[in-house]
Amino acid sequence: MIPTEPIGSIPRPLELIEAVARIGHGTPEVERFYDEAVRDTIARFEATGSPVVTDGEQRKYHNFWTYCVHGLPNTDPEGFKIPFASGHIRRMPRLTAGPFRYASYADRYLVVAQRYARVPVKQAVISPSALSLLYPAHGLPGYSREQFIDDLLGEHEIEVRRCLELGAHVVQIDFTEGRFAVKLDPSGELLTTLIELNNLALARFTSEERKLLGVHTCPGGDRGSTHSADVDYAELLPSLLRLDVTNFYVALAGEPDRRRVLKILRQYLKPGQRIFVGVVSPIDPRVETPEEVRDRIIEAADYIPLDQLGTTDDCGFAPFSDDTSTTRDTAFAKIRARIEGTALAARALGVA
Amino acid sequence: MLMDEADDEEELMRTVALQNAHAILVARQRADEELRSTKAALEEETRLLELLNRTGSLLASNLNLEVVVQSVTDAGKELSGAEFGAFFYTMTDDTGGVFTLFTLSGAPREAFEHFGHPRSTPLFAPTFAGDGVIRSGNVKEDPRYGQWAPHHGMPAGHLPVCSYLAAPVISRSGATLGGLFFGHSTPNVFSERTERMIVGLAAQAAVAIDNARLFDAARRAAASERAARAEAERVGLMKDEFLATLSHELRTPLNAVLGWAEILLARATAGSEGQRGLETIVRNARAQAQMIEDLLDMNRIVSGKIRLDVQPADLAAVITSAVDAVRPSADAKSIRLRTVLDPFAGPVSGDPQRLQQVVWNLLSNAVKFTPKGGKIDILLARVNSHTEITVIDSGIGIAPEFLPHLFERFRQADSTTTRSYKGLGLGLSIVKQLVELHGGTVRAESHGQGHGTTFVVNLPLRVVREKTDRTHPTASPIALRPDIPLSLSGITVLVIDDEIDAREMVRCVLLGADASVLTAASADEGLNLVRAHHPDVVVSDIGMPDKDGYQMIRELRALPATEGGRTPAIALTAFARSEDRTRSLLAGYQVHVAKPIEPQELVVTIGSVTGRTAVSFGG
């Protein structure tokens, strides 16, 4: 058997998007739209035959990155701008005062999803390295960077532990800024810093706990576009695999030269690590066929030992809550292709 | 967004991220420090756990009180982090007096020796009274204990103590066995956790001390029991030795009496007064020999040294032999002996000689207690899965109150009877012991005095009947045919005995059987004669001064064959126990013959060891 897991996000139902736009996030009236969205997402997820599901991040507002700080009184919207290849920009919030605490933890999504799900549920959380960019360049009076980093690591640990305690199948740490960091600093120093920070966070868990943790990296995916696909994976992967974690979710389907990426993975893969390679691409509007997926897996199996190989989606299908570039139907069709293609590959490789 | 703006944005983000690097580095250092301190704490925890574990194992396995208390003191000091620790514990001496001892850890004994037992102060007393743990961060400032300067609850000259921790050691019975005391010169050394560990250690110590004391008590009890058993064994051994010596001393003169009486009897004129006198001597000497034999038998039985030569035994033959043996004495009292033997009674497993002894004892007993003109019936019958031997006499009978004691050693019905009927009162006891050794039972019935007695011996039947019964290995066909004339003509016998009477008696017997006889009064003389004359057989006494018969035969066996090293040898000795027989055979004798000897038996034995067969004897 080849394990297969989703990355996380599924485009929100249009009714939900409209309701949030109309009524506003966080209002009691919008709750039933969220509940319905989660219920429907999990039902459709399970209908694909997926052995592991997520809540499609239906409740993460406004996105995979800022959900945990949304609404914090000590932030303003004047944070960094992340430019996407298609020309649009996403802007991050900025911390205005200490101390830094999460506004909410992802376990509150997990507990709802588990209520509806009949199969294991995995939960994605944002990496500490991504949140580290909240601290402003000019510093904050009375709240040093050191204090901030301490608080950040503490909050991240709390979030992961709460998800583990609820029985998350896996807690996936979204590290999509990794490749973006190489784009910002081709010297690799910035990436090293981010990896270091994430390793500091991971060090707070036991080796047994780290078997239930994973890290996801991709070139970003929003409105059918990426933020760092132009950065060579060769710059990222060797550092990424230094993360002290068991599971890696690596976008691969959308790469122009998959074999080159696979060679790098083979070179840096360590015993005990498992690589979930992306076999469907959310930013590609075309739905892959199961046979296509199968062939991609067989290709990957040339480089990665089968007992260290898994499959996933290249990225979430809608990391930002208002992204409607991909339909829910397409997302689930792609997921179904991944599930079926993975099963075909397992049979072809004799591990069904 | 203009490109310049985008570039500025990215540059800013890069700057921020790199600014964070320093903070991350600091966090890393802190994490590393935490890791190190966690590791150190973990190592310390592991060390303490190992210490606790090691101490626990030692306390659970060691029963030496001194080792236990020292280990507890050392472990307590280590666990608590104290500068020094002491364990004061009470002991009770053999007279019930209570005294206190102590062990120390981390301080020399001299530091405490001049204080004696801790005084009954508010600081020390509760521990010895078993009133819980006392932990003080600074005993000098603690209003409960240290209010009296200058010593603050400690005796003058005591090692400096600020941190103080004491726990009573209370046994399972609730008694306070002592107290553990720990001190440190700086304040606040002992935490709540330390206190818990010391309390745990005190509980372990209590169990270990209880165990050590119990073990000590058990060991003392075992030692005194061992001593008592050794004493009993020594006394038993002395008794055995005494009996062996006594029998030897009794047999030696008896041997000469019996031997000579028989020689003279053979030469006496038939019907003469001399013959009657000699017959009386022979009969009495034999009776005395039997009494000695009984004594030895009883001794062998009670000391478990008797060995049965178990084989298929034909009880009809056994009974017939016994009847034949007692018939003369029965005839003498005109007692009618009647034998009724069931031919289908079946064989039993047993020692034929011992079974014969059983029947002979019962018959002798019956003859002894049956007046002239009485009758004795002896019956052999199969009853269910047993064979029963019944001896019925018309004798004096037994009083009902004596029946239960009939088979006890040295018991006869009463002193009057003892006087009227001679003997040691061992015969029936031997019967009972021998029958029980055969897996059987014996009982006596009597309708009272004057109404005769019935003895019933019950023996289990042999399970498998063999086609041909073996004969007793010691029962030589010659011995069963005493009528065959015996001749040792052409055989030279060397007789070695320091007792001139015994030596001469044997010489006379052997000359009577046509043997050539050489005699020696000592082992050395005998060995010289062996070398000089190459006798065909050596007959030697065992108990001789200077060099005994064992040493003699060893030296003889050390000689080359050409000098007589392989000469057959017979031990002729009053040492009649089975171990004496074994010892003489191991020393090098072929045969062991117990004194007093029957002349015919000696001749037959000599014939046997020199290779003379019955036929050649007959020739």
Tab-separated table of N, CA and C in Angstrom, chain A residues 135-193:
chain	number	residue	atom	x	y	z
A	135	TYR	N	6.808	40.148	12.898
A	135	TYR	CA	7.499	41.139	13.718
A	135	TYR	C	8.082	42.218	12.798
A	136	PRO	N	7.783	43.471	13.094
A	136	PRO	CA	8.172	44.537	12.137
A	136	PRO	C	9.679	44.786	12.098
A	137	ALA	N	10.125	45.322	10.970
A	137	ALA	CA	11.558	45.557	10.766
A	137	ALA	C	12.098	46.558	11.778
A	138	HIS	N	11.258	47.470	12.203
A	138	HIS	CA	11.752	48.522	13.100
A	138	HIS	C	11.697	48.105	14.567
A	139	GLY	N	11.263	46.928	14.806
A	139	GLY	CA	11.210	46.436	16.190
A	139	GLY	C	10.001	46.987	16.934
A	140	LEU	N	9.822	46.504	18.157
A	140	LEU	CA	8.695	46.959	18.968
A	140	LEU	C	9.207	47.360	20.344
A	141	PRO	N	8.858	48.573	20.779
A	141	PRO	CA	9.354	49.000	22.089
A	141	PRO	C	8.838	48.089	23.218
A	142	GLY	N	9.767	47.638	24.025
A	142	GLY	CA	9.372	46.805	25.175
A	142	GLY	C	9.081	45.361	24.832
A	143	TYR	N	9.283	45.002	23.581
A	143	TYR	CA	9.032	43.599	23.208
A	143	TYR	C	10.067	43.196	22.151
A	144	SER	N	11.100	42.582	22.624
A	144	SER	CA	12.233	42.295	21.739
A	144	SER	C	11.913	41.145	20.788
A	145	ARG	N	12.729	41.055	19.757
A	145	ARG	CA	12.587	39.939	18.824
A	145	ARG	C	12.756	38.604	19.571
A	146	GLU	N	13.681	38.633	20.512
A	146	GLU	CA	13.941	37.397	21.241
A	146	GLU	C	12.695	36.935	22.002
A	147	GLN	N	12.046	37.936	22.622
A	147	GLN	CA	10.802	37.596	23.343
A	147	GLN	C	9.754	37.077	22.362
A	148	PHE	N	9.685	37.755	21.217
A	148	PHE	CA	8.707	37.364	20.207
A	148	PHE	C	8.944	35.919	19.732
A	149	ILE	N	10.198	35.612	19.434
A	149	ILE	CA	10.514	34.259	18.938
A	149	ILE	C	10.154	33.220	20.004
A	150	ASP	N	10.448	33.555	21.246
A	150	ASP	CA	10.102	32.648	22.362
A	150	ASP	C	8.601	32.391	22.405
A	151	ASP	N	7.862	33.514	22.346
A	151	ASP	CA	6.404	33.397	22.405
A	151	ASP	C	5.873	32.607	21.212
A	152	LEU	N	6.451	32.905	20.046
A	152	LEU	CA	6.007	32.232	18.817
A	152	LEU	C	6.193	30.717	18.929
A	153	LEU	N	7.377	30.335	19.396
A	153	LEU	CA	7.646	28.886	19.525
A	153	LEU	C	6.679	28.253	20.524
A	154	GLY	N	6.415	28.984	21.589
A	154	GLY	CA	5.494	28.475	22.604
A	154	GLY	C	4.096	28.286	22.046
A	155	GLU	N	3.620	29.294	21.292
A	155	GLU	CA	2.277	29.217	20.736
A	155	GLU	C	2.161	28.086	19.705
A	156	HIS	N	3.188	27.961	18.885
A	156	HIS	CA	3.182	26.883	17.876
A	156	HIS	C	3.114	25.515	18.575
A	157	GLU	N	3.915	25.377	19.623
A	157	GLU	CA	3.921	24.090	20.337
A	157	GLU	C	2.530	23.793	20.907
A	158	ILE	N	1.923	24.821	21.472
A	158	ILE	CA	0.581	24.616	22.040
A	158	ILE	C	-0.374	24.132	20.948
A	159	GLU	N	-0.324	24.813	19.808
A	159	GLU	CA	-1.257	24.463	18.724
A	159	GLU	C	-1.064	23.015	18.273
A	160	VAL	N	0.189	22.626	18.033
A	160	VAL	CA	0.467	21.265	17.549
A	160	VAL	C	0.043	20.234	18.602
A	161	ARG	N	0.386	20.524	19.846
A	161	ARG	CA	0.042	19.554	20.901
A	161	ARG	C	-1.465	19.386	21.027
A	162	ARG	N	-2.194	20.490	20.911
A	162	ARG	CA	-3.652	20.384	21.039
A	162	ARG	C	-4.209	19.518	19.920
A	163	CYS	N	-3.646	19.646	18.732
A	163	CYS	CA	-4.122	18.820	17.601
A	163	CYS	C	-3.746	17.353	17.829
A	164	LEU	N	-2.530	17.132	18.307
A	164	LEU	CA	-2.101	15.738	18.562
A	164	LEU	C	-2.975	15.101	19.633
A	165	GLU	N	-3.266	15.899	20.644
A	165	GLU	CA	-4.093	15.345	21.732
A	165	GLU	C	-5.487	14.985	21.256
A	166	LEU	N	-5.972	15.697	20.249
A	166	LEU	CA	-7.298	15.367	19.713
A	166	LEU	C	-7.257	14.116	18.826
A	167	GLY	N	-6.055	13.695	18.495
A	167	GLY	CA	-5.925	12.465	17.693
A	167	GLY	C	-5.815	12.735	16.210
A	168	ALA	N	-5.213	13.872	15.867
A	168	ALA	CA	-4.999	14.152	14.443
A	168	ALA	C	-4.203	13.012	13.798
A	169	HIS	N	-4.607	12.634	12.586
A	169	HIS	CA	-3.862	11.580	11.889
A	169	HIS	C	-2.418	12.018	11.719
A	170	VAL	N	-2.262	13.259	11.280
A	170	VAL	CA	-0.951	13.894	11.145
A	170	VAL	C	-1.175	15.385	11.344
A	171	VAL	N	-0.186	16.065	11.922
A	171	VAL	CA	-0.239	17.524	11.928
A	171	VAL	C	0.786	18.006	10.903
A	172	GLN	N	0.260	18.693	9.905
A	172	GLN	CA	1.120	19.142	8.797
A	172	GLN	C	1.450	20.616	8.986
A	173	ILE	N	2.756	20.908	8.982
A	173	ILE	CA	3.210	22.283	9.165
A	173	ILE	C	3.436	22.892	7.777
A	174	ASP	N	2.667	23.926	7.472
A	174	ASP	CA	2.772	24.534	6.143
A	174	ASP	C	3.973	25.474	6.086
A	175	PHE	N	4.895	25.086	5.237
A	175	PHE	CA	6.163	25.832	5.121
A	175	PHE	C	6.294	26.309	3.673
A	176	THR	N	5.230	26.949	3.200
A	176	THR	CA	5.246	27.328	1.782
A	176	THR	C	6.205	28.469	1.513
A	177	GLU	N	6.607	29.164	2.604
A	177	GLU	CA	7.505	30.305	2.380
A	177	GLU	C	8.952	29.864	2.173
A	178	GLY	N	9.191	28.570	2.280
A	178	GLY	CA	10.558	28.084	2.142
A	178	GLY	C	11.141	28.430	0.778
A	179	ARG	N	10.363	28.076	-0.228
A	179	ARG	CA	10.872	28.323	-1.580
A	179	ARG	C	10.904	29.826	-1.868
A	180	PHE	N	9.902	30.513	-1.252
A	180	PHE	CA	9.842	31.961	-1.415
A	180	PHE	C	11.069	32.617	-0.777
A	181	ALA	N	11.544	32.015	0.336
A	181	ALA	CA	12.711	32.563	1.020
A	181	ALA	C	13.955	32.500	0.137
A	182	VAL	N	14.030	31.452	-0.680
A	182	VAL	CA	15.180	31.342	-1.582
A	182	VAL	C	15.091	32.428	-2.660
A	183	LYS	N	13.834	32.687	-3.014
A	183	LYS	CA	13.635	33.741	-4.015
A	183	LYS	C	14.087	35.084	-3.443
A	184	LEU	N	13.732	35.328	-2.151
A	184	LEU	CA	14.101	36.598	-1.526
A	184	LEU	C	15.600	36.694	-1.282
A	185	ASP	N	16.191	35.579	-0.877
A	185	ASP	CA	17.610	35.604	-0.513
A	185	ASP	C	18.334	34.431	-1.162
A	186	PRO	N	18.771	34.636	-2.404
A	186	PRO	CA	19.407	33.518	-3.141
A	186	PRO	C	20.654	32.981	-2.433
A	187	SER	N	21.189	33.741	-1.459
A	187	SER	CA	22.367	33.218	-0.736
A	187	SER	C	21.989	32.008	0.134
A	188	GLY	N	20.690	31.867	0.408
A	188	GLY	CA	20.232	30.720	1.210
A	188	GLY	C	20.248	30.987	2.697
A	189	GLU	N	20.778	32.159	3.071
A	189	GLU	CA	20.890	32.452	4.501
A	189	GLU	C	19.519	32.539	5.161
A	190	LEU	N	18.589	33.206	4.438
A	190	LEU	CA	17.242	33.352	4.977
A	190	LEU	C	16.578	31.992	5.158
A	191	LEU	N	16.742	31.141	4.151
A	191	LEU	CA	16.145	29.793	4.248
A	191	LEU	C	16.716	29.045	5.458
A	192	THR	N	18.024	29.165	5.597
A	192	THR	CA	18.669	28.485	6.729
A	192	THR	C	18.071	28.950	8.052
A	193	THR	N	17.835	30.258	8.123
A	193	THR	CA	17.251	30.824	9.342
A	193	THR	C	15.865	30.241	9.608
